Structures are given as structure tokens and as C-alpha cells.
Amino acid sequence: MSLRKLWLLPLVMLLSSCATAPVMKDTAALPPGIGIMVANVFVWSVGGVAYPPVSIKVDKLHGFSSATTLNLPQRSNLIVIELPAGDYSWTDLELGSVAGGSTSYRMPFTIEPGKINYVGDLLLTLNSFHKPGGMPTFGFRVGDQSQRWLPVVASRYPLLAHAYPTVIHLTEDHMVPNQNR
């Protein structure tokens, strides 16, 4: 194998790890230092805004890890993924091919190792009022629907729910409530 091809292999592996499906396999064996993030992201359209392809990133606050991109193909997206323990934040929002730039609106949460960490329900509202350039404005709000979603997670992931305790670490959104961008 040539040196050029050998160099490309780690790059391809790194890029393929940047996006993830919003669900995981049911398992009773988490690697050390890993926790489970549970959230529901609901995308609401106001005033006839068409539903574009939407994705949002989860980024570790401290360290040199790359952000995890979560694609949101539906209006309601239950997310159950493995993440290394630490402090995280919802960051960049992408609407179609346009980056939203929500990094100034950091919504931190914690992932504890060896636990199922419910971080809240993120309501993303797309408004019909447009910025120059045609991008709809958007707002964020976080709610606590743990009584609804944790039983769903337990039924879909019985091995995981039986093996690990559940904790609630709601995303802190009290800093700038329901701010439109």
C-alpha cells in the first residue's frame, strides 16, 4: 500500500465518525468512560416554513474531540447515542445547506459515564420571518418530558435500561429563553 493511501485511511475514519444516527443498539455493556445521551429534538414550523433537511451538533466543551452531528429527518427525533463522559453543549444548527450559527447560544449539559443521561427535549421553532438571504429565523426552548420519553427508551432498550441507572441532566437554557436568531 502506498504512503498516500495509508495517510487517507485515518482521515476517512475520522470523517465517518463525525455524523451519527440518532439511535444505537440495545446493549448491556458500555465501554469504560462512556454514557448514554437521551434527548428528543422536535422541529416545529410556524407560518408555512417548509421543513428543510435539519441537523444539529453536540460538542464537548473541554478537550479536542470533534463535534457529533445529529441528522433530524423527522419532526420528532428521539436521540439515544453513546458519548464519552463530560460536559457538552448543543451547538451548530444547519437548515438545509445553510449553517445557522447557534454557537453563541450554548446550552450545556453533562454526560455521566455508565448512566443513561436524559438531557431534555429541545424544541426548535422555524419561523416564517426571514433574514436577508432567505434563511428562516429559529428559536430554541428546552423542556422536561422525561416522564414520557424514559419509559419509551426503557421499552426500546430493555438491556440498557436494566443494566444502567438513569439520571436527568436538563440542558440549561435559562440564560436566553426562547431567543430567536
mmCIF file of N, CA, C and O in Angstrom, residues 89 104-109 171-179:
data_model
loop_
_atom_site.group_PDB
_atom_site.id
_atom_site.type_symbol
_atom_site.label_atom_id
_atom_site.label_comp_id
_atom_site.label_asym_id
_atom_site.label_seq_id
_atom_site.Cartn_x
_atom_site.Cartn_y
_atom_site.Cartn_z
ATOM 1 N N SER A 89 -22.456 20.671 24.878
ATOM 2 C CA SER A 89 -23.403 21.719 24.545
ATOM 3 C C SER A 89 -23.973 21.433 23.163
ATOM 4 O O SER A 89 -23.277 20.911 22.291
ATOM 5 N N SER A 104 -23.351 30.883 19.558
ATOM 6 C CA SER A 104 -23.405 31.897 20.595
ATOM 7 C C SER A 104 -24.479 31.577 21.633
ATOM 8 O O SER A 104 -24.520 32.164 22.694
ATOM 9 N N TYR A 105 -25.334 30.650 21.335
ATOM 10 C CA TYR A 105 -26.395 30.230 22.233
ATOM 11 C C TYR A 105 -26.045 28.845 22.744
ATOM 12 O O TYR A 105 -26.526 27.840 22.270
ATOM 13 N N ARG A 106 -25.135 28.770 23.688
ATOM 14 C CA ARG A 106 -24.667 27.488 24.190
ATOM 15 C C ARG A 106 -25.639 26.963 25.221
ATOM 16 O O ARG A 106 -26.104 27.696 26.076
ATOM 17 N N MET A 107 -25.976 25.703 25.099
ATOM 18 C CA MET A 107 -26.897 25.057 26.023
ATOM 19 C C MET A 107 -26.185 23.829 26.596
ATOM 20 O O MET A 107 -26.265 22.742 26.046
ATOM 21 N N PRO A 108 -25.472 24.003 27.708
ATOM 22 C CA PRO A 108 -24.638 22.923 28.230
ATOM 23 C C PRO A 108 -25.433 21.839 28.964
ATOM 24 O O PRO A 108 -26.508 22.097 29.503
ATOM 25 N N PHE A 109 -24.871 20.638 28.959
ATOM 26 C CA PHE A 109 -25.399 19.510 29.719
ATOM 27 C C PHE A 109 -24.252 18.555 30.021
ATOM 28 O O PHE A 109 -23.176 18.675 29.446
ATOM 29 N N THR A 171 -30.671 20.266 29.862
ATOM 30 C CA THR A 171 -29.916 21.313 29.199
ATOM 31 C C THR A 171 -30.276 22.639 29.843
ATOM 32 O O THR A 171 -31.435 22.915 30.093
ATOM 33 N N GLU A 172 -29.272 23.438 30.124
ATOM 34 C CA GLU A 172 -29.510 24.748 30.738
ATOM 35 C C GLU A 172 -29.845 25.755 29.653
ATOM 36 O O GLU A 172 -28.983 26.177 28.906
ATOM 37 N N ASP A 173 -31.116 26.118 29.573
ATOM 38 C CA ASP A 173 -31.496 27.110 28.572
ATOM 39 C C ASP A 173 -32.027 28.384 29.220
ATOM 40 O O ASP A 173 -32.538 29.251 28.529
ATOM 41 N N HIS A 174 -31.883 28.515 30.519
ATOM 42 C CA HIS A 174 -32.431 29.678 31.220
ATOM 43 C C HIS A 174 -31.646 30.969 30.936
ATOM 44 O O HIS A 174 -32.085 32.041 31.272
ATOM 45 N N MET A 175 -30.492 30.859 30.299
ATOM 46 C CA MET A 175 -29.666 32.029 30.050
ATOM 47 C C MET A 175 -30.336 33.000 29.071
ATOM 48 O O MET A 175 -30.366 34.189 29.286
ATOM 49 N N VAL A 176 -30.872 32.492 27.978
ATOM 50 C CA VAL A 176 -31.537 33.318 26.976
ATOM 51 C C VAL A 176 -32.792 32.564 26.535
ATOM 52 O O VAL A 176 -32.771 31.847 25.544
ATOM 53 N N PRO A 177 -33.911 32.683 27.289
ATOM 54 C CA PRO A 177 -35.080 31.868 26.960
ATOM 55 C C PRO A 177 -35.686 32.208 25.608
ATOM 56 O O PRO A 177 -35.921 33.365 25.296
ATOM 57 N N ASN A 178 -35.885 31.155 24.823
ATOM 58 C CA ASN A 178 -36.590 31.213 23.539
ATOM 59 C C ASN A 178 -36.115 32.355 22.641
ATOM 60 O O ASN A 178 -36.903 33.081 22.064
ATOM 61 N N GLN A 179 -34.828 32.527 22.553
ATOM 62 C CA GLN A 179 -34.254 33.594 21.724
ATOM 63 C C GLN A 179 -34.375 33.235 20.264
ATOM 64 O O GLN A 179 -34.018 32.145 19.851
#
